[in-house]
Amino acid sequence: DTAVSQTPKYLVTQMGNDKSIKCEQNLGHDTMYWYKQDSKKFLKIMFSYNNKELIINETVPNRFSPKSPDKAHLNLHINSLELGDSAVYFCASSPAGGTYEQYFGPGTRLTVT
Amino acid sequence: KQEVTQIPAALSVPEGENLVLNCSFTDSAIYNLQWFRQDPGKGLTSLLLIQSSQREQTSGRLNASLDKSSGRSTLYIAASQPGDSATYLCAVRTGGYNKLIFGAGTRLAVHP
C-alpha cells in the first residue's frame, strides 16, 4: 500500500542508451512531479503534471521526456543517456488544493557508465 | 530568483541534546515551507508543513517556526535520539504551480 512508488530502484546503463523510470501514486492526487538529486545532494524540480497536463518544465535537456498516461502515473523517459545524467530521480505527488503537501517516492538511482 | 540556504551543513551531537536547524530563503513571497527528512538511500519523508500565514507547527518532539518577513525558518528537535540521524531538508513552495525550492540540507548525526 505504498503511496508513491517508483520502478526500478536502481538502474545501471551505458552512455547512449535510452531508459525509462516509472512512477505511480495511489493517493488520488492530481499533481505529480519529477525531481533530480545530483551528487551534491541538491534536489531540483524537473517537471510537473496536473491532471495529465504539463505545468512545470524547468530547464531540462530535450532528451528528458515525461509522459503521464493518467493522473496516477508519471513516467520519465531519457534518450541518449550521458554521464552527467547519473543522479537519484524522485517522483512526488500532491493534491491540487489545500496544503499542496508533496509526498515523495523512494527514488531511482541512475548510474550511467 | 528564490534561493534556500540551510545552516549548518552538518551537525554531530550527543543523544539527549536539544538542537536547532536553520533555513533561510531570499524571497519572502512563499506559499508554504516544508521540512523533510531523508535517510541514506531512501526517499523524503515530510515532517512538517507551515503555511505562509502560520508561525509554527509541532509534531511530537519537532517544532518548526516560520518568520516570513525575515525569510527564516527553524526546526527544533527536542531530546535528540540516535534514530533522528538523517539529512533534514527545507523546501519553500513558490509560484503558482506548487514548485518546491530545496535547500542543500543539514546532515545530522546523533551519537549515543
Tab-separated table of N, CA and C in Angstrom, chain A residues 8-112:
chain	number	residue	atom	x	y	z
A	8	PRO	N	12.566	1.325	-11.879
A	8	PRO	CA	13.225	0.473	-10.882
A	8	PRO	C	13.831	1.303	-9.759
A	9	LYS	N	14.347	0.656	-8.742
A	9	LYS	CA	15.022	1.354	-7.654
A	9	LYS	C	16.449	1.716	-8.056
A	10	TYR	N	17.073	0.805	-8.795
A	10	TYR	CA	18.422	1.048	-9.298
A	10	TYR	C	18.434	0.811	-10.799
A	11	LEU	N	19.219	1.604	-11.497
A	11	LEU	CA	19.311	1.481	-12.950
A	11	LEU	C	20.743	1.798	-13.353
A	12	VAL	N	21.427	0.801	-13.899
A	12	VAL	CA	22.791	0.994	-14.370
A	12	VAL	C	22.788	0.755	-15.871
A	13	THR	N	23.315	1.701	-16.615
A	13	THR	CA	23.259	1.599	-18.072
A	13	THR	C	24.457	2.312	-18.681
A	14	GLN	N	24.637	2.112	-19.962
A	14	GLN	CA	25.766	2.731	-20.639
A	14	GLN	C	25.357	4.008	-21.345
A	15	MET	N	26.340	4.853	-21.566
A	15	MET	CA	26.117	6.079	-22.319
A	15	MET	C	25.475	5.771	-23.664
A	16	GLY	N	24.546	6.623	-24.049
A	16	GLY	CA	23.915	6.496	-25.354
A	16	GLY	C	22.626	5.693	-25.344
A	17	ASN	N	22.421	4.939	-24.262
A	17	ASN	CA	21.185	4.146	-24.182
A	17	ASN	C	19.983	5.018	-23.853
A	18	ASP	N	18.786	4.437	-24.087
A	18	ASP	CA	17.523	5.074	-23.724
A	18	ASP	C	16.900	4.264	-22.587
A	19	LYS	N	16.415	4.966	-21.559
A	19	LYS	CA	15.825	4.261	-20.424
A	19	LYS	C	14.588	5.003	-19.926
A	20	SER	N	13.737	4.257	-19.201
A	20	SER	CA	12.539	4.855	-18.607
A	20	SER	C	12.451	4.528	-17.130
A	21	ILE	N	11.897	5.464	-16.381
A	21	ILE	CA	11.601	5.270	-14.960
A	21	ILE	C	10.101	5.483	-14.796
A	22	LYS	N	9.475	4.585	-14.031
A	22	LYS	CA	8.024	4.680	-13.867
A	22	LYS	C	7.671	5.132	-12.455
A	23	CYS	N	6.567	5.855	-12.362
A	23	CYS	CA	6.085	6.331	-11.070
A	23	CYS	C	4.580	6.169	-11.009
A	24	GLU	N	4.127	5.724	-9.857
A	24	GLU	CA	2.692	5.561	-9.642
A	24	GLU	C	2.342	6.057	-8.247
A	25	GLN	N	1.205	6.737	-8.122
A	25	GLN	CA	0.734	7.144	-6.793
A	25	GLN	C	-0.713	6.689	-6.624
A	26	ASN	N	-0.999	6.247	-5.393
A	26	ASN	CA	-2.347	5.770	-5.089
A	26	ASN	C	-3.029	6.678	-4.058
A	27	LEU	N	-2.610	7.943	-4.048
A	27	LEU	CA	-3.153	8.899	-3.089
A	27	LEU	C	-4.323	9.700	-3.644
A	28	GLY	N	-4.624	9.480	-4.915
A	28	GLY	CA	-5.698	10.244	-5.535
A	28	GLY	C	-5.329	11.679	-5.839
A	29	HIS	N	-4.029	11.978	-5.861
A	29	HIS	CA	-3.564	13.343	-6.122
A	29	HIS	C	-3.681	13.700	-7.600
A	30	ASP	N	-3.834	15.011	-7.827
A	30	ASP	CA	-3.958	15.489	-9.198
A	30	ASP	C	-2.620	15.885	-9.811
A	31	THR	N	-1.636	16.158	-8.988
A	31	THR	CA	-0.383	16.712	-9.481
A	31	THR	C	0.773	15.772	-9.156
A	32	MET	N	1.646	15.584	-10.141
A	32	MET	CA	2.830	14.748	-9.958
A	32	MET	C	4.058	15.482	-10.464
A	33	TYR	N	5.221	15.089	-9.925
A	33	TYR	CA	6.465	15.807	-10.184
A	33	TYR	C	7.625	14.836	-10.389
A	34	TRP	N	8.636	15.314	-11.098
A	34	TRP	CA	9.936	14.661	-11.128
A	34	TRP	C	10.978	15.642	-10.616
A	35	TYR	N	11.819	15.149	-9.679
A	35	TYR	CA	12.928	15.908	-9.148
A	35	TYR	C	14.217	15.130	-9.420
A	36	LYS	N	15.305	15.854	-9.531
A	36	LYS	CA	16.622	15.235	-9.684
A	36	LYS	C	17.486	15.634	-8.496
A	37	GLN	N	18.145	14.637	-7.877
A	37	GLN	CA	19.093	14.918	-6.802
A	37	GLN	C	20.480	14.541	-7.289
A	38	ASP	N	21.327	15.535	-7.437
A	38	ASP	CA	22.657	15.275	-8.005
A	38	ASP	C	23.634	14.771	-6.940
A	39	SER	N	24.880	14.637	-7.341
A	39	SER	CA	25.888	14.044	-6.448
A	39	SER	C	26.131	14.900	-5.217
A	40	LYS	N	25.803	16.185	-5.298
A	40	LYS	CA	25.946	17.064	-4.142
A	40	LYS	C	24.675	17.099	-3.307
A	41	LYS	N	23.747	16.231	-3.630
A	41	LYS	CA	22.511	16.043	-2.866
A	41	LYS	C	21.503	17.167	-3.040
A	42	PHE	N	21.745	18.044	-4.034
A	42	PHE	CA	20.802	19.124	-4.267
A	42	PHE	C	19.597	18.608	-5.042
A	43	LEU	N	18.411	18.859	-4.512
A	43	LEU	CA	17.170	18.435	-5.165
A	43	LEU	C	16.625	19.582	-6.002
A	44	LYS	N	16.371	19.290	-7.290
A	44	LYS	CA	15.810	20.329	-8.157
A	44	LYS	C	14.650	19.769	-8.948
A	45	ILE	N	13.610	20.579	-9.075
A	45	ILE	CA	12.456	20.117	-9.829
A	45	ILE	C	12.783	20.077	-11.313
A	46	MET	N	12.209	19.088	-11.983
A	46	MET	CA	12.372	18.966	-13.435
A	46	MET	C	11.050	19.255	-14.133
A	47	PHE	N	10.034	18.498	-13.759
A	47	PHE	CA	8.730	18.595	-14.416
A	47	PHE	C	7.615	18.480	-13.388
A	48	SER	N	6.438	19.008	-13.782
A	48	SER	CA	5.235	18.765	-13.009
A	48	SER	C	4.061	18.624	-13.956
A	49	TYR	N	3.189	17.679	-13.636
A	49	TYR	CA	1.972	17.449	-14.404
A	49	TYR	C	0.773	17.602	-13.481
A	50	ASN	N	-0.248	18.262	-13.988
A	50	ASN	CA	-1.512	18.356	-13.267
A	50	ASN	C	-2.595	17.760	-14.151
A	51	ASN	N	-3.210	16.689	-13.679
A	51	ASN	CA	-4.235	16.011	-14.467
A	51	ASN	C	-3.783	15.740	-15.906
A	52	LYS	N	-2.625	15.159	-16.002
A	52	LYS	CA	-2.010	14.739	-17.271
A	52	LYS	C	-1.507	15.896	-18.131
A	53	GLU	N	-1.574	17.121	-17.629
A	53	GLU	CA	-1.072	18.249	-18.415
A	53	GLU	C	0.216	18.784	-17.815
A	54	LEU	N	1.191	19.054	-18.668
A	54	LEU	CA	2.471	19.584	-18.225
A	54	LEU	C	2.294	21.023	-17.749
A	55	ILE	N	2.701	21.308	-16.483
A	55	ILE	CA	2.558	22.661	-15.971
A	55	ILE	C	3.881	23.270	-15.541
A	56	ILE	N	4.865	22.458	-15.253
A	56	ILE	CA	6.205	22.967	-14.959
A	56	ILE	C	7.188	22.213	-15.839
A	57	ASN	N	8.030	22.941	-16.512
A	57	ASN	CA	9.086	22.336	-17.315
A	57	ASN	C	10.314	23.204	-17.121
A	58	GLU	N	11.162	22.801	-16.174
A	58	GLU	CA	12.365	23.569	-15.895
A	58	GLU	C	13.358	23.396	-17.041
A	59	THR	N	14.490	24.029	-16.913
A	59	THR	CA	15.478	23.971	-17.987
A	59	THR	C	16.114	22.591	-18.000
A	60	VAL	N	15.455	21.689	-18.697
A	60	VAL	CA	15.897	20.299	-18.758
A	60	VAL	C	16.151	19.956	-20.223
A	61	PRO	N	17.245	19.243	-20.518
A	61	PRO	CA	17.507	18.880	-21.915
A	61	PRO	C	16.341	18.149	-22.557
A	62	ASN	N	16.189	18.326	-23.866
A	62	ASN	CA	15.103	17.671	-24.605
A	62	ASN	C	15.183	16.153	-24.555
A	63	ARG	N	16.326	15.643	-24.137
A	63	ARG	CA	16.469	14.173	-24.047
A	63	ARG	C	15.567	13.592	-22.952
A	64	PHE	N	15.093	14.457	-22.058
A	64	PHE	CA	14.200	14.019	-20.993
A	64	PHE	C	12.763	14.293	-21.426
A	65	SER	N	11.945	13.251	-21.414
A	65	SER	CA	10.550	13.458	-21.801
A	65	SER	C	9.640	12.748	-20.811
A	66	PRO	N	8.869	13.534	-20.069
A	66	PRO	CA	7.890	12.933	-19.167
A	66	PRO	C	6.631	12.554	-19.935
A	67	LYS	N	5.962	11.541	-19.411
A	67	LYS	CA	4.685	11.136	-20.029
A	67	LYS	C	3.739	10.733	-18.920
A	68	SER	N	2.512	11.245	-18.978
A	68	SER	CA	1.514	10.946	-17.967
A	68	SER	C	0.318	10.292	-18.632
A	69	PRO	N	0.238	8.957	-18.618
A	69	PRO	CA	-0.886	8.262	-19.246
A	69	PRO	C	-2.210	8.503	-18.523
A	70	ASP	N	-2.135	8.725	-17.219
A	70	ASP	CA	-3.308	9.084	-16.418
A	70	ASP	C	-2.797	9.796	-15.180
A	71	LYS	N	-3.698	10.340	-14.377
A	71	LYS	CA	-3.213	11.219	-13.312
A	71	LYS	C	-2.539	10.455	-12.177
A	72	ALA	N	-2.603	9.133	-12.192
A	72	ALA	CA	-1.919	8.348	-11.158
A	72	ALA	C	-0.522	7.916	-11.580
A	73	HIS	N	-0.142	8.181	-12.800
A	73	HIS	CA	1.150	7.731	-13.321
A	73	HIS	C	1.892	8.862	-14.017
A	74	LEU	N	3.198	8.913	-13.741
A	74	LEU	CA	4.062	9.865	-14.448
A	74	LEU	C	5.388	9.175	-14.692
A	75	ASN	N	5.667	8.921	-15.957
A	75	ASN	CA	6.895	8.219	-16.324
A	75	ASN	C	7.912	9.203	-16.879
A	76	LEU	N	9.178	8.844	-16.753
A	76	LEU	CA	10.257	9.702	-17.252
A	76	LEU	C	11.104	8.888	-18.208
A	77	HIS	N	11.151	9.345	-19.449
A	77	HIS	CA	11.962	8.665	-20.446
A	77	HIS	C	13.179	9.518	-20.759
A	78	ILE	N	14.343	8.877	-20.804
A	78	ILE	CA	15.577	9.617	-21.065
A	78	ILE	C	16.264	9.002	-22.285
A	79	ASN	N	16.481	9.814	-23.289
A	79	ASN	CA	17.172	9.365	-24.504
A	79	ASN	C	18.659	9.675	-24.427
A	80	SER	N	19.445	8.881	-25.143
A	80	SER	CA	20.883	9.161	-25.328
A	80	SER	C	21.550	9.552	-24.013
A	81	LEU	N	21.496	8.660	-23.055
A	81	LEU	CA	21.996	8.934	-21.719
A	81	LEU	C	23.447	9.384	-21.717
A	82	GLU	N	23.729	10.359	-20.851
A	82	GLU	CA	25.078	10.894	-20.690
A	82	GLU	C	25.549	10.662	-19.261
A	83	LEU	N	26.883	10.756	-19.068
A	83	LEU	CA	27.440	10.536	-17.731
A	83	LEU	C	26.814	11.473	-16.702
A	84	GLY	N	26.569	12.723	-17.126
A	84	GLY	CA	26.009	13.722	-16.220
A	84	GLY	C	24.582	13.465	-15.798
A	85	ASP	N	23.945	12.485	-16.419
A	85	ASP	CA	22.574	12.148	-16.022
A	85	ASP	C	22.553	11.274	-14.773
A	86	SER	N	23.706	10.791	-14.368
A	86	SER	CA	23.783	9.967	-13.160
A	86	SER	C	23.325	10.788	-11.961
A	87	ALA	N	22.329	10.278	-11.279
A	87	ALA	CA	21.716	11.009	-10.164
A	87	ALA	C	20.647	10.103	-9.568
A	88	VAL	N	20.000	10.624	-8.520
A	88	VAL	CA	18.815	9.952	-7.995
A	88	VAL	C	17.604	10.767	-8.446
A	89	TYR	N	16.647	10.101	-9.036
A	89	TYR	CA	15.441	10.762	-9.541
A	89	TYR	C	14.269	10.406	-8.636
A	90	PHE	N	13.610	11.449	-8.156
A	90	PHE	CA	12.481	11.273	-7.249
A	90	PHE	C	11.198	11.710	-7.920
A	91	CYS	N	10.185	10.901	-7.723
A	91	CYS	CA	8.833	11.249	-8.137
A	91	CYS	C	8.089	11.724	-6.890
A	92	ALA	N	7.167	12.632	-7.067
A	92	ALA	CA	6.367	13.120	-5.952
A	92	ALA	C	4.959	13.414	-6.450
A	93	SER	N	4.036	13.513	-5.503
A	93	SER	CA	2.668	13.889	-5.875
A	93	SER	C	2.103	14.795	-4.796
A	94	SER	N	1.076	15.545	-5.157
A	94	SER	CA	0.410	16.414	-4.195
A	94	SER	C	-1.022	16.634	-4.632
A	95	PRO	N	-1.874	17.006	-3.688
A	95	PRO	CA	-3.222	17.410	-4.090
A	95	PRO	C	-3.140	18.752	-4.801
A	96	ALA	N	-4.172	19.094	-5.526
A	96	ALA	CA	-4.192	20.364	-6.262
A	96	ALA	C	-4.805	21.479	-5.428
A	97	GLY	N	-5.001	21.230	-4.143
A	97	GLY	CA	-5.555	22.257	-3.280
A	97	GLY	C	-5.157	22.000	-1.848
A	98	GLY	N	-5.778	22.707	-0.926
A	98	GLY	CA	-5.456	22.509	0.485
A	98	GLY	C	-4.030	22.957	0.780
A	99	THR	N	-3.262	22.113	1.423
A	99	THR	CA	-1.881	22.454	1.787
A	99	THR	C	-0.912	22.242	0.637
A	100	TYR	N	-1.321	21.548	-0.412
A	100	TYR	CA	-0.423	21.200	-1.525
A	100	TYR	C	0.799	20.420	-1.049
A	101	GLU	N	0.675	19.713	0.058
A	101	GLU	CA	1.824	18.990	0.601
A	101	GLU	C	2.287	17.913	-0.374
A	102	GLN	N	3.597	17.853	-0.592
A	102	GLN	CA	4.145	16.894	-1.545
A	102	GLN	C	4.627	15.640	-0.837
A	103	TYR	N	4.330	14.497	-1.454
A	103	TYR	CA	4.728	13.190	-0.949
A	103	TYR	C	5.668	12.569	-1.978
A	104	PHE	N	6.800	12.084	-1.478
A	104	PHE	CA	7.857	11.614	-2.366
A	104	PHE	C	7.945	10.090	-2.422
A	105	GLY	N	8.363	9.608	-3.581
A	105	GLY	CA	8.678	8.204	-3.746
A	105	GLY	C	10.065	7.893	-3.209
A	106	PRO	N	10.488	6.615	-3.260
A	106	PRO	CA	11.768	6.197	-2.679
A	106	PRO	C	12.983	6.550	-3.537
A	107	GLY	N	12.746	6.992	-4.762
A	107	GLY	CA	13.867	7.387	-5.625
A	107	GLY	C	14.354	6.253	-6.509
A	108	THR	N	14.934	6.638	-7.634
A	108	THR	CA	15.585	5.705	-8.555
A	108	THR	C	17.012	6.187	-8.759
A	109	ARG	N	17.979	5.356	-8.376
A	109	ARG	CA	19.378	5.735	-8.549
A	109	ARG	C	19.834	5.300	-9.932
A	110	LEU	N	20.099	6.283	-10.784
A	110	LEU	CA	20.547	6.027	-12.151
A	110	LEU	C	22.053	6.221	-12.238
A	111	THR	N	22.738	5.199	-12.719
A	111	THR	CA	24.181	5.285	-12.925
A	111	THR	C	24.476	5.051	-14.397
A	112	VAL	N	25.101	6.019	-15.018
A	112	VAL	CA	25.463	5.918	-16.434
A	112	VAL	C	26.973	5.711	-16.528
